[in-house]
């Protein structure tokens, strides 16, 4: 972690024994991500040839100097040293005034000229999962989940909340190692949970109910909810709570987990926005929606665990792993104080029964895949396809050249929504390009979930609530991974017929 | 805040007293003595305390800011890094790092309000620019452990609940930021030295408790002596002494 520890290489030009090196020590290769506070590049260190990721810290628009998010991230990353946490190698600055895009010299020497240097990782979980034809085996899912929990447990022991756990922030290298990245929203917490923290954190789809209800006192359980969402997503093949705004997000959660009350979540009625939600829920009940009715009728709650399991069973359409279900249920527990901790999750039966988590090194190696680039390529592809479509209107049988696994996706058009539906039919199974998430997603399309309530417009939508309701009666048979991920590009998991890595293994 | 001091950058960067008492060549050339150097740092620690009082931040932020300032001057000269700008900037940065952000314009406002002296006047852009230089000088190591946490734990462990004694040792710990102790010693030893002085001063015999601790009492006693020497020396310091020292730097015209 030391930047200029004795014995390490010296600066390129001058060699101060203290201070940061110049970004000129690196050769930028290509952009692999776009974050809220800057771009991410893949780069090569000139002297050693080592490949790294450079995350630029955006300094423009900063009235208050060096961004506090960057301060948090640096402070936290300098403190954390773990094989499942991304390693901040050093910080480099750009010497002298930089020019902006229009070529005007920049007045402030440091404006836009600071980069965090990270170890390079080939994939992020979302990018990897989105690869056409990609499907994870059970030992592989267990392997990733265990690494995710191990890294997160380490953070929590060190009193750090990540606050933005999602697939694109989980980086994976070709040795099968998974590392937590993007600590731009992370912060330290004290064990008494007495400090008031903002509830505007965590990407909407992975945000726990207590934050959606407006609590400002919370702890590590918020990250565990996100882990539960990731886990379900790995099993299910697509995001399980793709809400488009906060109310819808809550509804999706309550449809699956039941509505909270003082019985299943003591203290919930004291959470700031609980009553807003409750009134709304009652209104909807009067409209007579069956699912909302189920969730707001108290006695239904008595059968909740049962409903939940039944729901999941039907959702995943297989007689699946009871241990996986048990663990998932304990992660997606409404009451944060009853939600399983990372440590206890690691002790869960799931990780200790056959098939055991595999050795990361035994996992297949893939061409690099980062969400950012996958998305870009997809956009290009879509444009290309649309052009092709216009030209070939008289040749409707263009699907003929697609592999058979695409067919299962087409049988359920109602599941397909989102900003870019055509691509399901038209995208040939080209290798997904890299895409990366050292930073946060920004693209207009793709499956980047909306961040705060401000990010709702144009946000990708999930498959509508029809597939998510209790009992999920109309969920397609035999498509456990869901081949129609919203805004996810081609059906990432393919159908399950040609499964190479069946999860029943 | 961090869980473990012994694995922290703070621990790895502890210095020997000889390394702290080093004058940068630029300052030395101007005739600044080691005494002057220490005096200016102490004065700047006071300046940070006063500013912090106006912008209302926690004592922790003050302690972190002073530590940043002291770390900066183990590597940078006062001639190049004007203490009158470094001090408020360290407070600005520490406030961010300790999650009690203070707006730069607020700092500038209070500096103008309470310091008639032109030489203390700096604008927002100066602070923001110096912030980057300080981050670089600190090598982006922003984590600081303070004696406060150890102090309350140790006081509890020693079974001391006499409010006078507690307040007295807290006061001592507050004053340690006027010395370079935090760069040299682990924070729990500084806390112990303060408890030791307080126990002697308040006639509380806790020798038995000290003996049971697995710490090198010689180090604790040395720190205690250093603190006492500091208080002794305090009396001789006048504003004139400080002004003379500062004028040697011949900074802002």
XYZ file of C-alpha atoms in Angstrom:
758
model
C 0.000 0.000 0.000
C 2.854 2.330 0.672
C 3.324 4.637 -2.205
C 6.976 5.252 -1.896
C 8.025 2.582 0.475
C 11.764 2.222 0.572
C 12.991 -0.028 -2.145
C 10.132 0.605 -4.499
C 10.662 2.254 -7.813
C 11.392 5.922 -7.821
C 9.733 8.659 -9.769
C 10.079 8.805 -13.453
C 11.909 12.062 -13.764
C 12.812 13.390 -10.419
C 12.867 11.220 -7.379
C 11.484 12.866 -4.291
C 11.366 10.277 -1.548
C 8.001 11.625 -0.563
C 5.129 12.919 -2.637
C 3.284 11.493 -5.548
C 4.599 10.365 -8.881
C 3.457 11.779 -12.139
C 0.713 10.193 -14.191
C 3.246 10.192 -17.016
C 4.695 7.076 -15.435
C 1.711 5.370 -17.010
C 0.558 4.947 -20.549
C -3.218 5.083 -20.886
C -4.510 2.202 -22.969
C -8.261 2.645 -23.049
C -11.166 3.914 -21.028
C -12.856 1.160 -19.114
C -15.301 3.033 -16.967
C -17.025 6.257 -16.193
C -17.601 7.188 -12.587
C -19.503 9.913 -10.843
C -16.242 11.534 -10.069
C -14.167 10.679 -13.080
C -13.157 8.297 -15.790
C -11.384 5.014 -15.317
C -8.630 3.936 -17.666
C -6.702 0.797 -18.210
C -3.042 1.780 -18.276
C 0.404 0.315 -18.372
C 3.158 1.370 -16.054
C 5.945 2.267 -18.456
C 8.784 1.117 -16.285
C 7.455 -2.253 -15.223
C 4.915 -2.999 -17.927
C 2.383 -3.731 -15.207
C -1.261 -3.195 -16.155
C -3.221 -1.022 -13.749
C -6.496 0.857 -13.561
C -6.332 4.633 -13.264
C -9.304 6.337 -11.721
C -9.342 10.021 -12.363
C -10.640 12.242 -9.625
C -12.744 14.912 -11.193
C -11.812 18.254 -9.728
C -13.918 20.603 -11.814
C -17.245 21.630 -10.341
C -15.676 21.299 -6.923
C -16.304 24.439 -4.995
C -15.061 22.724 -1.898
C -11.680 21.586 -3.113
C -10.687 17.972 -3.037
C -13.939 15.994 -3.061
C -14.881 14.498 0.284
C -15.937 11.311 -1.490
C -12.376 10.911 -2.726
C -11.070 11.672 0.753
C -13.296 8.963 2.197
C -12.276 6.491 -0.439
C -8.574 7.168 -0.041
C -8.708 7.160 3.730
C -10.631 3.924 3.800
C -8.630 2.149 1.123
C -5.365 3.075 2.796
C -6.702 1.375 5.870
C -8.062 -1.798 4.304
C -5.722 -4.529 3.180
C -7.466 -7.688 2.215
C -7.414 -10.072 -0.699
C -11.098 -9.382 -1.351
C -10.811 -5.614 -1.249
C -9.415 -3.684 -4.193
C -5.902 -2.466 -3.592
C -5.098 1.207 -3.967
C -1.520 1.131 -5.156
C -0.761 4.822 -5.136
C -1.981 8.238 -6.090
C -0.420 10.087 -8.969
C -0.817 13.643 -10.122
C -0.635 15.170 -13.501
C 2.247 17.644 -13.701
C 1.496 21.159 -14.719
C -1.726 22.501 -16.169
C -3.844 20.001 -17.958
C -5.851 20.905 -20.979
C -9.552 20.323 -21.006
C -11.426 18.736 -23.881
C -11.485 21.959 -25.854
C -7.758 22.287 -25.485
C -7.880 25.290 -23.193
C -5.178 25.215 -20.589
C -6.476 24.737 -17.111
C -5.844 27.414 -14.567
C -5.518 25.204 -11.541
C -2.561 22.923 -11.537
C -4.431 20.144 -9.842
C -7.734 20.493 -11.582
C -8.512 17.160 -13.131
C -5.014 15.988 -12.566
C -5.293 13.422 -9.802
C -5.526 9.721 -10.345
C -5.914 6.784 -8.026
C -3.926 3.785 -9.196
C -5.569 0.410 -8.624
C -4.595 -3.111 -9.447
C -6.230 -4.051 -12.723
C -9.118 -6.496 -12.664
C -10.401 -8.149 -15.808
C -14.130 -8.105 -15.126
C -16.871 -6.861 -12.945
C -19.627 -9.206 -11.887
C -22.271 -7.482 -13.975
C -20.088 -7.348 -17.045
C -19.201 -10.993 -16.603
C -22.772 -12.111 -16.044
C -23.902 -10.142 -19.089
C -21.636 -12.030 -21.415
C -23.730 -13.797 -23.989
C -24.144 -17.415 -23.115
C -22.595 -16.919 -19.701
C -23.932 -19.022 -16.900
C -22.473 -19.584 -13.504
C -22.242 -22.993 -11.932
C -23.286 -23.554 -8.332
C -19.704 -23.968 -7.078
C -18.856 -20.767 -8.937
C -21.725 -18.828 -7.376
C -20.714 -20.153 -3.972
C -17.134 -19.176 -4.657
C -18.051 -15.588 -5.570
C -20.513 -15.283 -2.705
C -17.987 -16.502 -0.216
C -15.381 -14.042 -1.413
C -17.906 -11.223 -1.382
C -18.894 -12.051 2.191
C -15.295 -12.479 3.313
C -14.343 -9.070 1.927
C -17.422 -7.450 3.375
C -16.902 -9.064 6.761
C -13.394 -7.605 6.767
C -14.803 -4.144 6.007
C -17.390 -4.429 8.748
C -14.839 -5.617 11.294
C -12.833 -2.532 10.394
C -15.908 -0.416 10.894
C -16.382 0.474 7.267
C -19.753 0.436 5.536
C -19.435 0.042 1.781
C -22.858 1.489 0.964
C -22.761 0.699 -2.721
C -22.616 -3.063 -3.113
C -23.777 -4.047 -6.577
C -22.524 -6.245 -9.372
C -20.598 -3.575 -11.163
C -18.618 -2.787 -8.025
C -17.515 -6.372 -7.549
C -14.406 -6.846 -9.636
C -13.204 -10.250 -10.726
C -9.849 -11.191 -12.170
C -8.937 -14.132 -14.315
C -7.703 -16.018 -11.291
C -11.289 -16.055 -10.104
C -10.621 -13.590 -7.298
C -13.433 -11.244 -6.394
C -12.707 -7.853 -4.844
C -14.908 -5.113 -3.494
C -14.303 -1.829 -5.275
C -15.570 1.733 -5.445
C -15.511 2.953 -1.889
C -16.694 6.389 -2.988
C -19.819 6.105 -0.858
C -18.216 4.156 1.949
C -17.688 5.554 5.379
C -16.639 4.587 8.845
C -19.232 3.870 11.427
C -19.252 3.465 15.138
C -20.782 0.393 16.645
C -23.464 2.214 18.568
C -25.164 3.326 15.291
C -25.842 6.663 16.903
C -24.437 8.892 14.250
C -26.879 10.243 11.724
C -25.916 9.028 8.290
C -27.495 9.870 4.984
C -30.097 7.484 3.649
C -29.382 8.540 0.079
C -26.886 5.808 -0.534
C -26.781 2.477 -2.302
C -27.997 2.085 -5.848
C -31.783 1.885 -5.771
C -32.195 -1.762 -6.759
C -29.883 -2.836 -3.946
C -31.106 -0.406 -1.327
C -32.557 -1.940 1.835
C -36.051 -1.133 3.114
C -34.815 0.776 6.157
C -33.041 3.319 3.945
C -36.036 3.562 1.644
C -38.135 4.291 4.725
C -35.756 7.110 5.573
C -33.774 5.895 8.541
C -30.570 7.794 9.271
C -29.228 5.422 11.882
C -28.022 2.204 10.391
C -25.153 -0.223 10.278
C -23.569 -3.091 8.362
C -26.978 -4.675 7.738
C -27.520 -2.242 4.845
C -24.672 -3.900 2.949
C -26.052 -7.333 3.727
C -29.328 -6.492 2.032
C -27.393 -5.575 -1.109
C -25.516 -8.863 -0.829
C -28.866 -10.641 -0.658
C -29.958 -8.862 -3.843
C -26.738 -9.901 -5.583
C -27.140 -13.470 -4.385
C -30.710 -13.639 -5.658
C -29.556 -12.085 -8.906
C -26.868 -14.725 -9.330
C -29.415 -17.459 -8.758
C -32.211 -15.844 -10.678
C -30.226 -14.387 -13.547
C -31.469 -10.835 -13.326
C -32.088 -8.153 -10.737
C -34.886 -9.111 -8.398
C -36.006 -5.635 -7.323
C -35.702 -3.420 -10.406
C -37.692 -0.484 -9.095
C -37.818 2.681 -11.136
C -38.247 5.006 -8.185
C -38.299 4.774 -4.436
C -42.014 3.993 -3.912
C -41.915 1.323 -6.564
C -38.736 -0.061 -5.046
C -40.468 -0.424 -1.675
C -43.465 -2.044 -3.299
C -41.337 -4.575 -5.072
C -39.615 -5.428 -1.821
C -42.854 -5.724 0.116
C -44.424 -7.830 -2.594
C -41.671 -10.336 -2.106
C -40.875 -10.053 1.579
C -44.205 -8.928 2.943
C -45.092 -5.576 4.417
C -43.350 -4.527 7.593
C -45.192 -4.035 10.850
C -44.372 -3.964 14.526
C -44.496 -7.750 14.680
C -41.976 -8.676 12.041
C -39.964 -5.507 12.475
C -40.194 -4.012 15.964
C -39.667 -0.277 15.824
C -40.519 0.095 12.173
C -43.367 2.488 12.868
C -40.878 4.984 14.279
C -38.918 5.157 11.044
C -39.523 8.565 9.405
C -41.453 7.654 6.278
C -43.192 4.531 7.515
C -46.562 6.216 7.773
C -46.361 7.746 4.310
C -45.828 4.328 2.955
C -48.538 2.707 5.048
C -51.222 5.099 3.927
C -50.238 4.551 0.386
C -50.314 0.816 0.772
C -53.852 0.991 2.137
C -54.995 3.073 -0.787
C -53.663 0.510 -3.134
C -55.355 -2.266 -1.272
C -58.667 -0.579 -1.785
C -57.947 -0.660 -5.465
C -58.066 -4.357 -5.059
C -54.753 -5.549 -6.392
C -54.356 -9.120 -5.275
C -50.699 -8.873 -4.445
C -51.002 -5.706 -2.443
C -53.917 -7.269 -0.643
C -51.822 -10.225 0.287
C -49.097 -8.047 1.655
C -51.290 -5.797 3.700
C -53.555 -8.388 5.253
C -51.919 -9.103 8.577
C -52.653 -12.817 8.708
C -50.855 -13.293 5.451
C -47.749 -12.328 7.322
C -48.040 -15.401 9.492
C -47.360 -17.481 6.442
C -44.721 -15.180 5.241
C -41.751 -17.502 5.385
C -43.862 -20.036 3.604
C -44.959 -17.568 0.973
C -41.465 -16.386 0.573
C -40.099 -19.835 -0.031
C -42.987 -20.734 -2.260
C -42.418 -17.602 -4.168
C -38.749 -18.200 -4.564
C -39.298 -21.784 -5.490
C -41.636 -20.814 -8.205
C -39.446 -17.944 -9.170
C -36.518 -20.148 -9.764
C -38.632 -22.966 -11.063
C -36.473 -25.690 -9.718
C -36.541 -27.727 -6.620
C -33.587 -25.803 -5.556
C -31.103 -25.840 -2.930
C -32.880 -25.374 0.347
C -29.657 -24.025 1.892
C -29.449 -21.304 -0.724
C -33.036 -20.346 0.019
C -32.473 -20.304 3.743
C -29.476 -18.056 3.401
C -31.214 -15.764 0.946
C -34.167 -15.414 3.257
C -31.921 -14.406 6.126
C -30.221 -11.788 3.954
C -33.466 -10.363 2.631
C -34.936 -9.974 6.098
C -36.831 -6.706 6.445
C -35.775 -5.948 10.001
C -32.102 -4.959 9.803
C -31.472 -6.140 13.352
C -32.583 -9.648 12.411
C -30.768 -9.685 9.090
C -27.841 -12.089 8.954
C -24.339 -10.641 9.390
C -21.514 -11.308 6.945
C -19.798 -13.452 9.542
C -22.822 -15.631 10.209
C -23.530 -15.885 6.506
C -20.084 -17.358 5.990
C -20.996 -20.044 8.502
C -24.235 -20.855 6.711
C -24.860 -24.454 5.676
C -24.913 -23.283 2.089
C -21.157 -22.884 1.980
C -20.466 -26.129 3.753
C -22.615 -28.587 1.821
C -22.042 -30.198 -1.543
C -21.338 -28.845 -4.041
C -18.744 -26.881 -2.125
C -17.511 -23.499 -3.330
C -14.838 -24.110 -5.923
C -11.285 -22.907 -5.805
C -11.153 -19.502 -7.528
C -8.223 -20.672 -9.621
C -10.257 -23.513 -11.069
C -12.740 -21.112 -12.646
C -12.684 -20.595 -16.393
C -10.839 -17.558 -17.704
C -12.805 -15.097 -19.777
C -11.910 -12.299 -22.091
C -12.182 -9.109 -20.118
C -15.688 -7.824 -19.581
C -16.563 -4.577 -17.906
C -20.027 -3.180 -17.848
C -18.986 0.185 -19.248
C -17.636 -1.249 -22.452
C -20.260 -3.932 -22.832
C -22.763 -1.166 -22.741
C -20.911 0.894 -25.301
C -20.535 -2.040 -27.639
C -24.166 -2.867 -27.175
C -25.152 0.618 -28.171
C -23.029 0.438 -31.260
C -24.429 -2.963 -32.009
C -27.948 -1.719 -31.582
C -27.364 1.095 -33.992
C -25.843 -1.284 -36.430
C -28.760 -3.619 -36.056
C -31.306 -0.924 -36.523
C -29.632 0.106 -39.723
C -29.554 -3.481 -40.815
C -33.199 -3.852 -39.951
C -34.174 -0.898 -42.026
C -32.345 -2.360 -44.945
C -33.674 -5.824 -44.483
C -37.295 -5.209 -43.720
C -38.183 -7.629 -46.428
C -36.185 -10.383 -44.764
C -37.975 -10.971 -41.487
C -36.365 -14.305 -40.833
C -33.184 -12.738 -39.625
C -33.488 -14.585 -36.324
C -32.563 -17.679 -38.167
C -28.929 -17.008 -37.670
C -29.225 -16.690 -33.960
C -28.363 -19.586 -31.761
C -31.280 -21.583 -30.453
C -30.785 -20.410 -26.895
C -32.119 -17.037 -27.889
C -35.476 -18.527 -28.653
C -36.548 -19.042 -25.111
C -36.246 -15.328 -24.540
C -38.582 -14.509 -27.338
C -41.389 -16.556 -25.977
C -42.007 -14.059 -23.203
C -42.201 -10.654 -24.723
C -44.091 -9.295 -21.743
C -41.028 -9.788 -19.611
C -38.961 -7.639 -21.836
C -39.069 -3.987 -21.172
C -36.501 -1.348 -20.667
C -35.070 1.233 -22.901
C -33.594 -1.039 -25.478
C -35.875 -3.944 -26.244
C -34.903 -4.545 -29.859
C -31.549 -5.888 -28.993
C -32.866 -9.105 -27.611
C -33.854 -10.221 -30.993
C -31.144 -8.764 -32.984
C -27.921 -9.004 -31.120
C -25.697 -11.705 -32.432
C -23.724 -13.541 -29.831
C -20.548 -11.569 -30.236
C -18.170 -11.629 -27.345
C -19.097 -8.888 -24.969
C -16.439 -6.290 -24.809
C -14.978 -5.219 -21.553
C -16.796 -2.879 -19.265
C -15.715 -1.748 -15.960
C -16.817 -0.368 -12.750
C -14.160 1.247 -10.799
C -16.594 4.068 -11.075
C -20.289 4.257 -11.318
C -22.350 3.629 -14.362
C -23.570 6.587 -16.280
C -24.665 5.401 -19.620
C -28.095 6.382 -20.767
C -29.022 2.822 -21.514
C -27.908 -0.412 -20.056
C -28.902 -1.731 -16.750
C -27.535 0.935 -14.529
C -30.092 1.238 -11.823
C -31.150 4.711 -10.839
C -29.298 6.187 -7.937
C -31.441 8.551 -6.020
C -34.909 9.658 -6.745
C -33.465 12.161 -9.135
C -32.219 9.465 -11.400
C -35.569 8.024 -12.285
C -36.058 9.281 -15.741
C -34.859 6.982 -18.380
C -34.021 4.380 -15.833
C -34.259 0.861 -17.006
C -37.265 -0.974 -15.836
C -37.449 -4.488 -14.848
C -39.864 -6.950 -16.193
C -42.828 -5.278 -14.609
C -44.337 -6.564 -11.470
C -46.111 -9.437 -13.080
C -43.157 -11.706 -12.701
C -42.416 -10.649 -9.181
C -45.619 -10.968 -7.321
C -46.205 -13.432 -4.586
C -46.580 -16.768 -6.165
C -45.378 -15.467 -9.508
C -47.886 -17.570 -11.346
C -46.935 -16.490 -14.800
C -43.270 -16.958 -14.571
C -41.997 -18.844 -17.582
C -41.399 -22.455 -17.010
C -37.941 -23.796 -17.339
C -36.154 -20.509 -17.469
C -34.564 -20.249 -14.088
C -32.082 -17.589 -15.070
C -34.594 -15.532 -16.904
C -33.409 -14.981 -20.387
C -34.897 -11.567 -20.658
C -33.067 -9.332 -18.281
C -34.294 -5.810 -18.463
C -31.948 -3.609 -20.349
C -29.349 -6.222 -19.972
C -28.602 -6.856 -23.535
C -28.747 -10.246 -24.978
C -30.085 -12.922 -22.781
C -27.134 -13.294 -20.578
C -27.817 -16.708 -19.313
C -29.197 -18.037 -22.497
C -31.896 -20.567 -22.060
C -31.273 -23.291 -19.646
C -31.434 -26.016 -22.181
C -27.885 -25.829 -23.275
C -26.587 -25.290 -19.811
C -23.003 -26.237 -19.409
C -22.804 -25.384 -15.795
C -26.123 -26.449 -14.476
C -26.663 -25.200 -10.994
C -28.143 -28.470 -9.974
C -24.639 -29.799 -10.053
C -11.946 5.453 14.023
C -9.930 2.722 12.438
C -10.072 -0.535 14.243
C -6.418 -1.211 14.689
C -3.649 1.263 15.313
C -0.902 -1.314 14.948
C -1.726 -2.022 11.320
C -2.329 1.611 10.450
C -0.253 4.014 8.419
C -0.067 6.165 11.541
C 1.866 3.472 13.385
C 4.152 2.758 10.460
C 4.998 6.415 10.156
C 5.951 7.108 13.741
C 9.226 8.981 13.791
C 12.204 9.268 16.090
C 12.547 12.578 17.906
C 15.673 13.300 15.848
C 13.671 12.975 12.658
C 11.026 15.405 13.865
C 13.473 18.060 14.996
C 14.888 18.615 11.554
C 14.927 22.030 9.999
C 14.404 22.197 6.268
C 17.461 23.714 4.558
C 15.447 26.649 3.243
C 14.361 27.611 6.740
C 17.781 27.007 8.202
C 19.343 29.348 5.680
C 17.092 32.092 6.927
C 18.443 31.641 10.424
C 15.433 29.874 11.877
C 16.499 27.871 14.925
C 14.996 24.670 16.252
C 13.450 26.695 19.060
C 11.856 29.042 16.544
C 10.571 26.077 14.578
C 8.874 24.532 17.611
C 7.519 27.865 18.700
C 5.917 28.567 15.333
C 4.324 25.124 15.255
C 2.927 25.652 18.723
C 1.607 29.036 17.786
C -0.044 27.585 14.714
C -1.620 24.824 16.808
C -3.158 27.584 18.892
C -4.317 29.334 15.756
C -6.033 26.146 14.594
C -7.723 25.776 17.990
C -9.073 29.311 17.836
C -10.372 28.963 14.312
C -11.918 25.619 15.164
C -13.685 27.234 18.071
C -15.300 29.774 15.729
C -16.414 27.296 13.114
C -17.524 24.902 15.851
C -15.924 21.570 15.133
C -15.092 18.772 17.499
C -11.826 18.543 19.411
C -10.987 15.517 17.305
C -10.904 17.635 14.176
C -8.536 20.069 15.885
C -6.241 17.250 16.919
C -6.235 15.802 13.407
C -5.602 19.217 11.844
C -2.660 19.900 14.139
C -1.243 16.471 13.369
C -1.499 17.138 9.630
C 0.290 20.446 10.126
C 3.079 18.773 12.083
C 3.405 16.006 9.523
C 3.681 18.559 6.731
C 6.580 20.303 8.426
C 8.560 17.125 8.795
C 8.918 17.279 5.008
C 8.265 20.802 3.860
C 9.818 24.123 4.723
C 7.918 26.947 6.334
C 9.420 29.265 3.769
C 7.578 27.508 0.995
C 4.511 26.499 2.972
C 3.393 29.580 4.855
C 2.197 28.402 8.258
C -0.527 31.040 8.233
C -2.048 29.341 5.217
C -1.133 25.781 6.144
C -2.887 26.033 9.519
C -6.392 26.919 8.283
C -6.019 24.547 5.345
C -5.152 21.666 7.647
C -8.277 22.459 9.612
C -10.279 22.517 6.385
C -8.906 19.147 5.300
C -9.200 17.569 8.742
C -12.837 18.639 8.922
C -13.503 16.685 5.729
C -11.504 13.683 6.829
C -13.299 13.591 10.185
C -16.743 13.968 8.615
C -17.523 17.426 9.986
C -17.091 19.440 6.833
C -16.511 23.173 7.150
C -17.007 25.434 4.175
C -13.894 27.200 2.954
C -15.707 30.531 2.815
C -16.615 30.215 6.478
C -12.960 29.785 7.426
C -11.996 32.764 5.299
C -14.764 34.800 6.920
C -13.564 34.090 10.454
C -9.935 34.662 9.570
C -10.850 38.104 8.258
C -13.066 38.813 11.225
C -10.626 37.940 13.967
C -7.245 38.560 12.440
C -6.676 42.153 11.589
C -3.173 41.292 10.512
C -3.024 41.356 6.730
C -0.549 38.541 6.736
C -3.134 36.057 7.925
C -5.507 36.919 5.121
C -5.927 34.307 2.503
C -8.684 33.716 0.004
C -10.714 30.591 -0.708
C -8.667 29.761 -3.774
C -5.463 29.883 -1.708
C -6.905 27.370 0.721
C -8.077 25.071 -2.043
C -4.720 25.154 -3.737
C -2.853 24.564 -0.508
C -5.173 21.667 0.243
C -3.810 19.813 -2.761
C -0.238 20.545 -1.765
C -0.896 19.328 1.740
C -2.540 16.144 0.510
C 0.559 15.506 -1.534
C 2.879 16.373 1.331
C 0.952 13.972 3.548
C 1.202 11.407 0.799
C -2.571 11.080 1.163
C -2.233 9.398 4.548
C -5.137 10.922 6.374
C -5.777 8.520 9.196
C -4.752 9.804 12.620
C -5.186 8.022 15.919
C -5.582 10.208 18.952
C -5.029 9.609 22.637
C -8.666 10.391 23.429
C -10.079 6.964 22.841
C -7.320 5.261 24.796
C -7.737 7.842 27.518
C -11.355 7.076 28.246
C -10.737 3.339 28.064
C -7.713 3.554 30.329
C -9.426 5.795 32.850
C -12.246 3.320 33.012
C -9.873 0.408 33.351
C -8.010 2.141 36.184
C -11.353 2.641 37.912
C -10.952 6.394 37.977
C -14.297 8.125 38.157
C -13.245 11.245 39.979
C -14.494 13.982 37.655
C -11.612 16.309 38.559
C -9.085 13.714 37.669
C -10.846 12.900 34.398
C -11.096 16.517 33.356
C -7.532 17.202 34.334
C -6.207 14.383 32.180
C -8.423 15.425 29.260
C -6.994 18.933 29.510
C -3.502 17.515 29.457
C -4.265 15.471 26.361
C -5.674 18.592 24.679
C -2.446 20.395 25.388
C -0.285 17.638 23.963
C -1.253 18.856 20.495
C 1.046 21.786 21.187
C 3.962 19.381 21.092
C 5.214 16.927 18.498
C 4.364 13.913 20.664
C 1.763 12.562 18.233
C 4.423 12.155 15.541
C 6.669 10.154 17.840
C 4.659 8.081 20.289
C 1.690 5.733 19.996
C -1.402 7.549 21.253
C -2.106 5.197 24.156
C 1.293 5.997 25.663
C 0.553 9.700 25.434
C -2.754 9.030 27.182
C -0.959 7.052 29.877
C 1.542 9.850 30.445
C -1.321 12.289 30.906
C -3.006 9.968 33.392
C 0.296 9.583 35.185
C 0.790 13.333 35.540
C -2.820 13.775 36.619
C -2.468 11.056 39.267
C 0.650 12.699 40.709
C -0.911 16.121 40.592
C -4.138 14.995 42.213
C -2.402 12.736 44.701
C -4.053 9.574 43.468
C -1.924 6.530 43.955
C -2.490 4.247 40.992
C 1.007 2.777 40.911
C -0.365 -0.726 41.283
C -2.518 -0.289 38.195
C 0.422 1.051 36.196
C 2.548 -1.883 37.270
C 0.014 -4.336 35.967
C -0.015 -2.740 32.545
C 2.313 -4.266 30.093
C 3.893 -1.045 28.981
C 7.362 0.337 29.234
C 6.979 2.759 32.137
C 10.252 4.407 31.182
C 8.709 5.615 27.947
C 5.636 6.822 29.823
C 7.811 8.695 32.297
C 9.845 10.245 29.497
C 6.699 11.477 27.795
C 5.480 12.840 31.118
C 8.738 14.704 31.624
C 8.464 16.146 28.155
C 4.966 17.394 28.888
C 6.078 18.933 32.178
C 9.067 20.567 30.498
C 6.716 22.021 27.960
C 4.544 23.606 30.632
C 7.681 24.941 32.318
C 8.888 26.476 29.050
C 5.455 27.966 28.300
C 5.980 30.683 30.896
C 8.979 32.102 29.119
C 7.244 32.440 25.778
C 6.097 35.911 24.856
C 4.474 37.219 21.717
C 7.692 39.045 20.964
C 9.606 35.787 20.916
C 7.138 34.404 18.445
C 7.148 37.499 16.255
C 10.917 37.489 16.115
C 10.899 33.843 15.137
C 8.277 34.394 12.507
C 9.920 37.434 11.010
C 12.932 35.325 10.162
C 10.822 33.452 7.662
C 10.183 36.734 5.829
C 7.107 35.402 4.108
C 4.369 37.581 2.678
C 5.743 41.103 2.235
